[in-house]
Amino acid sequence: MTKLSVNINKIATLRNARGGNRPNLIQSALDCERFGAQGITVHPRPDERHIRYQDVLDLKAVVTTEFNIEGNPTPGFLELVKKVKPEQVTLVPDAPDAITSNAGWDTIQHQNYLREVISDLKSTGTRVSIFVDPVIEMVEGAAQTGTDRIELYTEAYASHFHQDREQAIAPYARAAERAVKLGLGINAGHDLDLDNLKYLNQNIPGLLEVSIGHALICDALYFGLENTIQLYLRQLV
Ligand SMILES: CC(=O)[C@@H](O)[C@H](O)COP(=O)(O)O
Ligand SMILES: NCC(=O)COP(=O)(O)O
């Protein structure tokens, strides 16, 4: 069964809105795990708009499922990841001022850089995943970097899903098929929700994990966090 890693960035957004500690991020992560989440994902951005570096240190002490830290491998990010040693790190080529993640790596242009960073991170025992678009050449480039997994950037799938789901999924299915042949593990994430998740899971061979945050936390405002996590898990059976 494809694992669900809940991205708790937006719980931190709400907490930061008033400068206090409500909702309590640590308790929220523990509750997500208790409700069935098989991983916790955070994306500490340089401006700490939601997840703070201290949150990552605090979460490491309590998360008992898989801890996945996402981010651009800046020196500060790499120092944090090496200190925390999460089960997985997902490298994302976001600019510091990006409103959200908006592209995968150019694994050909940045292949030597990625190879060096990935080797350094893997030497600490952390599994490495890199964020890529569903483009065969980018998947093939990723395989040359030494990464354990790729995370397929699913924004384009989500934005086209309602118009034509078969057309929307096609590049992802092709990219996943190539990735499996190259020995890469496959994760997926960004803009996944209760409408599009089941079809994605049914059509991506070898999908190991989805990380979902924005839509899931929004849904939890209406359905409650426990019920929402259960709803998402039922899309993955
Ligand atoms: C890499 C990706 O698509 C998400 O993990 C990202 O964490 C979303 O970031 P925001 O929550 O800041 O939009
Ligand atoms: N890697 C994707 C992720 O962690 C959450 O993305 P989103 O569901 O907030 O768009």
Short mmCIF file of C-alpha atoms and ligand atoms in Angstrom, two decimals:
data_model
loop_
_atom_site.label_atom_id
_atom_site.label_comp_id
_atom_site.label_asym_id
_atom_site.label_seq_id
_atom_site.Cartn_x
_atom_site.Cartn_y
_atom_site.Cartn_z
CA MET A 1 0.00 0.00 0.00
CA THR A 2 1.25 3.47 -0.88
CA LYS A 3 2.23 5.31 2.31
CA LEU A 4 0.66 8.62 3.32
CA SER A 5 3.07 11.22 4.71
CA VAL A 6 1.17 14.22 6.09
CA ASN A 7 2.85 17.56 5.42
CA ILE A 8 2.16 19.77 8.45
CA ASN A 9 3.44 23.05 7.00
CA LYS A 10 -0.01 24.62 7.11
CA ILE A 11 -0.57 23.75 10.74
CA ALA A 12 2.57 25.79 11.40
CA THR A 13 1.14 28.59 9.22
CA LEU A 14 -1.91 28.79 11.48
CA ARG A 15 0.22 28.63 14.63
CA ASN A 16 2.48 31.45 13.43
CA ALA A 17 -0.48 33.67 12.52
CA ARG A 18 -0.80 34.87 16.13
CA GLY A 19 2.72 34.31 17.40
CA GLY A 20 1.75 31.77 20.04
CA ASN A 21 1.76 27.97 20.17
CA ARG A 22 -1.82 27.22 19.15
CA PRO A 23 -2.31 24.83 17.40
CA ASN A 24 0.55 22.96 19.02
CA LEU A 25 2.56 21.64 16.09
CA ILE A 26 4.21 18.80 18.01
CA GLN A 27 0.90 17.54 19.36
CA SER A 28 -0.61 17.84 15.88
CA ALA A 29 2.14 15.66 14.43
CA LEU A 30 1.64 13.04 17.14
CA ASP A 31 -2.10 13.11 16.51
CA CYS A 32 -1.57 12.71 12.74
CA GLU A 33 0.44 9.58 13.47
CA ARG A 34 -2.15 8.32 15.94
CA PHE A 35 -4.87 8.88 13.29
CA GLY A 36 -2.98 6.74 10.77
CA ALA A 37 -0.40 8.89 9.01
CA GLN A 38 2.57 6.75 8.01
CA GLY A 39 4.94 9.70 7.86
CA ILE A 40 5.31 13.36 8.76
CA THR A 41 6.68 15.79 6.17
CA VAL A 42 7.92 19.31 6.81
CA HIS A 43 9.40 21.91 4.49
CA PRO A 44 11.39 24.45 6.53
CA ARG A 45 11.78 27.36 4.12
CA PRO A 46 14.57 29.95 4.57
CA ASP A 47 12.10 32.61 5.77
CA GLU A 48 10.52 30.15 8.23
CA ARG A 49 7.09 31.33 7.08
CA HIS A 50 5.59 28.16 8.53
CA ILE A 51 7.92 25.37 9.73
CA ARG A 52 10.78 26.77 11.80
CA TYR A 53 14.18 25.11 12.09
CA GLN A 54 13.49 24.61 15.81
CA ASP A 55 10.26 22.77 14.90
CA VAL A 56 12.31 20.28 12.93
CA LEU A 57 14.57 19.60 15.93
CA ASP A 58 11.54 19.26 18.23
CA LEU A 59 9.73 16.94 15.81
CA LYS A 60 12.73 14.66 15.45
CA ALA A 61 12.46 13.87 19.16
CA VAL A 62 8.86 12.67 18.93
CA VAL A 63 8.00 11.46 15.38
CA THR A 64 7.81 7.66 15.39
CA THR A 65 6.76 7.10 11.78
CA GLU A 66 8.92 8.25 8.86
CA PHE A 67 10.20 11.82 9.14
CA ASN A 68 10.64 13.49 5.75
CA ILE A 69 12.33 16.88 5.53
CA GLU A 70 11.95 18.77 2.26
CA GLY A 71 13.91 21.74 1.04
CA ASN A 72 16.49 23.36 -1.17
CA PRO A 73 19.92 22.04 -0.09
CA THR A 74 21.30 25.37 1.14
CA PRO A 75 24.15 25.19 3.68
CA GLY A 76 21.72 25.91 6.52
CA PHE A 77 19.30 23.25 5.31
CA LEU A 78 22.04 20.65 4.96
CA GLU A 79 23.37 21.44 8.44
CA LEU A 80 19.87 20.94 9.87
CA VAL A 81 19.28 17.67 8.00
CA LYS A 82 22.65 16.22 9.04
CA LYS A 83 21.89 17.15 12.66
CA VAL A 84 18.42 15.59 12.57
CA LYS A 85 19.16 12.56 10.36
CA PRO A 86 15.55 11.99 9.25
CA GLU A 87 14.45 8.78 7.56
CA GLN A 88 14.16 10.73 4.31
CA VAL A 89 15.20 14.08 2.86
CA THR A 90 13.55 15.39 -0.29
CA LEU A 91 15.59 17.93 -2.25
CA VAL A 92 13.52 20.62 -3.92
CA PRO A 93 14.95 23.42 -6.16
CA ASP A 94 12.76 26.17 -4.70
CA ALA A 95 13.87 29.79 -4.80
CA PRO A 96 13.80 31.41 -1.32
CA ASP A 97 10.85 33.63 -2.30
CA ALA A 98 8.79 30.95 -4.06
CA ILE A 99 5.20 31.04 -2.79
CA THR A 100 5.28 27.25 -3.02
CA SER A 101 7.23 24.56 -4.81
CA ASN A 102 6.85 25.18 -8.52
CA ALA A 103 9.29 22.95 -10.44
CA GLY A 104 11.36 19.83 -10.31
CA TRP A 105 15.14 19.70 -10.66
CA ASP A 106 16.93 19.95 -13.97
CA THR A 107 18.77 16.71 -13.26
CA ILE A 108 20.95 17.09 -16.34
CA GLN A 109 22.16 20.65 -15.80
CA HIS A 110 22.60 20.12 -12.03
CA GLN A 111 23.68 16.50 -12.13
CA ASN A 112 27.17 16.96 -10.68
CA TYR A 113 25.88 19.22 -7.90
CA LEU A 114 23.09 16.81 -7.02
CA ARG A 115 25.44 13.84 -7.12
CA GLU A 116 27.72 15.54 -4.58
CA VAL A 117 24.92 16.62 -2.23
CA ILE A 118 23.16 13.26 -2.42
CA SER A 119 26.34 11.32 -1.69
CA ASP A 120 26.99 13.51 1.35
CA LEU A 121 23.45 13.02 2.69
CA LYS A 122 23.39 9.28 2.02
CA SER A 123 26.62 8.93 4.01
CA THR A 124 24.61 10.01 7.08
CA GLY A 125 22.18 7.11 6.57
CA THR A 126 19.30 9.24 5.29
CA ARG A 127 17.31 8.09 2.27
CA VAL A 128 17.35 10.77 -0.44
CA SER A 129 14.52 11.69 -2.79
CA ILE A 130 14.64 14.48 -5.35
CA PHE A 131 11.73 16.47 -6.73
CA VAL A 132 11.33 15.99 -10.49
CA ASP A 133 8.86 16.79 -13.21
CA PRO A 134 7.35 13.83 -15.12
CA VAL A 135 9.84 14.11 -17.96
CA ILE A 136 11.70 11.00 -19.10
CA GLU A 137 14.99 12.83 -19.55
CA MET A 138 14.75 14.27 -16.03
CA VAL A 139 14.04 10.81 -14.62
CA GLU A 140 17.03 9.40 -16.50
CA GLY A 141 19.17 12.27 -15.22
CA ALA A 142 17.96 11.59 -11.70
CA ALA A 143 19.11 8.00 -11.94
CA GLN A 144 22.64 9.28 -12.59
CA THR A 145 22.68 11.37 -9.39
CA GLY A 146 22.65 8.41 -7.00
CA THR A 147 19.31 9.36 -5.49
CA ASP A 148 17.31 6.58 -3.85
CA ARG A 149 13.96 7.93 -4.99
CA ILE A 150 12.31 10.59 -7.06
CA GLU A 151 9.26 12.57 -5.99
CA LEU A 152 7.06 13.25 -8.99
CA TYR A 153 5.85 16.87 -8.86
CA THR A 154 2.11 16.43 -9.30
CA GLU A 155 0.92 20.02 -9.74
CA ALA A 156 0.38 19.60 -13.50
CA TYR A 157 -1.56 16.36 -12.91
CA ALA A 158 -3.78 18.03 -10.31
CA SER A 159 -4.45 21.13 -12.41
CA HIS A 160 -5.49 19.09 -15.46
CA PHE A 161 -7.21 16.23 -13.66
CA HIS A 162 -10.74 17.56 -13.92
CA GLN A 163 -10.42 18.45 -17.60
CA ASP A 164 -9.00 15.11 -18.76
CA ARG A 165 -7.68 12.65 -16.18
CA GLU A 166 -6.30 10.23 -18.74
CA GLN A 167 -4.29 12.97 -20.41
CA ALA A 168 -3.22 14.31 -17.01
CA ILE A 169 -1.87 11.00 -15.76
CA ALA A 170 -0.14 9.91 -18.99
CA PRO A 171 3.28 11.60 -18.49
CA TYR A 172 3.38 10.46 -14.88
CA ALA A 173 2.70 6.84 -15.80
CA ARG A 174 5.44 6.96 -18.44
CA ALA A 175 7.90 8.61 -16.07
CA ALA A 176 7.13 6.11 -13.31
CA GLU A 177 7.54 3.14 -15.65
CA ARG A 178 10.98 4.45 -16.66
CA ALA A 179 11.93 5.15 -13.05
CA VAL A 180 11.08 1.60 -11.98
CA LYS A 181 13.24 0.20 -14.79
CA LEU A 182 16.09 2.44 -13.60
CA GLY A 183 15.76 1.14 -10.05
CA LEU A 184 14.43 4.39 -8.59
CA GLY A 185 11.84 4.45 -5.82
CA ILE A 186 8.82 6.62 -6.58
CA ASN A 187 7.18 9.20 -4.33
CA ALA A 188 4.68 11.84 -5.44
CA GLY A 189 3.36 15.11 -4.10
CA HIS A 190 1.95 18.60 -4.51
CA ASP A 191 -1.71 19.58 -4.87
CA LEU A 192 -2.93 16.02 -4.30
CA ASP A 193 -6.41 15.85 -2.80
CA LEU A 194 -9.46 13.65 -2.23
CA ASP A 195 -10.57 14.09 -5.86
CA ASN A 196 -7.35 13.13 -7.64
CA LEU A 197 -5.46 10.83 -5.26
CA LYS A 198 -7.13 7.48 -5.97
CA TYR A 199 -6.68 7.77 -9.75
CA LEU A 200 -3.03 8.71 -9.30
CA ASN A 201 -2.41 5.75 -7.04
CA GLN A 202 -4.15 3.37 -9.43
CA ASN A 203 -2.06 4.49 -12.40
CA ILE A 204 1.46 5.01 -11.09
CA PRO A 205 3.29 1.68 -11.02
CA GLY A 206 5.50 1.28 -7.97
CA LEU A 207 4.27 4.37 -6.10
CA LEU A 208 5.73 4.09 -2.59
CA GLU A 209 4.65 7.30 -0.84
CA VAL A 210 2.57 10.41 -1.30
CA SER A 211 3.17 13.51 0.78
CA ILE A 212 0.08 15.65 1.14
CA GLY A 213 -0.42 18.84 3.10
CA HIS A 214 -2.32 21.82 1.80
CA ALA A 215 -5.55 20.12 0.67
CA LEU A 216 -5.54 17.67 3.58
CA ILE A 217 -5.29 20.40 6.21
CA CYS A 218 -7.97 22.41 4.40
CA ASP A 219 -10.23 19.34 4.36
CA ALA A 220 -9.59 18.84 8.07
CA LEU A 221 -11.24 22.19 8.76
CA TYR A 222 -14.52 20.62 7.59
CA PHE A 223 -14.12 16.91 8.32
CA GLY A 224 -11.79 16.93 11.33
CA LEU A 225 -8.16 15.79 11.26
CA GLU A 226 -8.74 12.15 12.24
CA ASN A 227 -11.58 11.65 9.78
CA THR A 228 -9.65 13.42 7.02
CA ILE A 229 -6.55 11.28 7.44
CA GLN A 230 -8.75 8.19 7.30
CA LEU A 231 -10.44 9.52 4.13
CA TYR A 232 -7.05 9.99 2.46
CA LEU A 233 -5.81 6.58 3.54
CA ARG A 234 -8.89 4.99 1.98
CA GLN A 235 -7.86 6.49 -1.38
CA LEU A 236 -4.64 4.48 -1.22
CA VAL A 237 -5.90 0.94 -0.64
C1 LIG B 1 7.69 20.10 -2.33
C2 LIG B 1 6.24 20.37 -2.26
O1 LIG B 1 5.52 20.40 -3.22
C3 LIG B 1 5.67 20.58 -0.95
O2 LIG B 1 6.28 19.68 -0.12
C4 LIG B 1 5.97 21.90 -0.33
O3 LIG B 1 6.33 21.64 1.00
C5 LIG B 1 4.80 22.77 -0.23
O4 LIG B 1 5.31 23.94 0.38
P1 LIG B 1 4.31 24.97 1.04
O5 LIG B 1 3.56 24.23 2.13
O6 LIG B 1 5.21 26.06 1.56
O7 LIG B 1 3.37 25.39 -0.06
N1 LIG B 2 5.91 17.01 -1.32
C1 LIG B 2 4.54 17.47 -1.37
C2 LIG B 2 4.09 17.84 0.00
O1 LIG B 2 4.76 17.54 0.97
C3 LIG B 2 2.81 18.55 0.21
O2 LIG B 2 2.42 19.30 -0.91
P1 LIG B 2 0.95 19.93 -0.82
O3 LIG B 2 -0.01 18.79 -0.58
O4 LIG B 2 0.97 20.89 0.36
O5 LIG B 2 0.73 20.61 -2.14
#
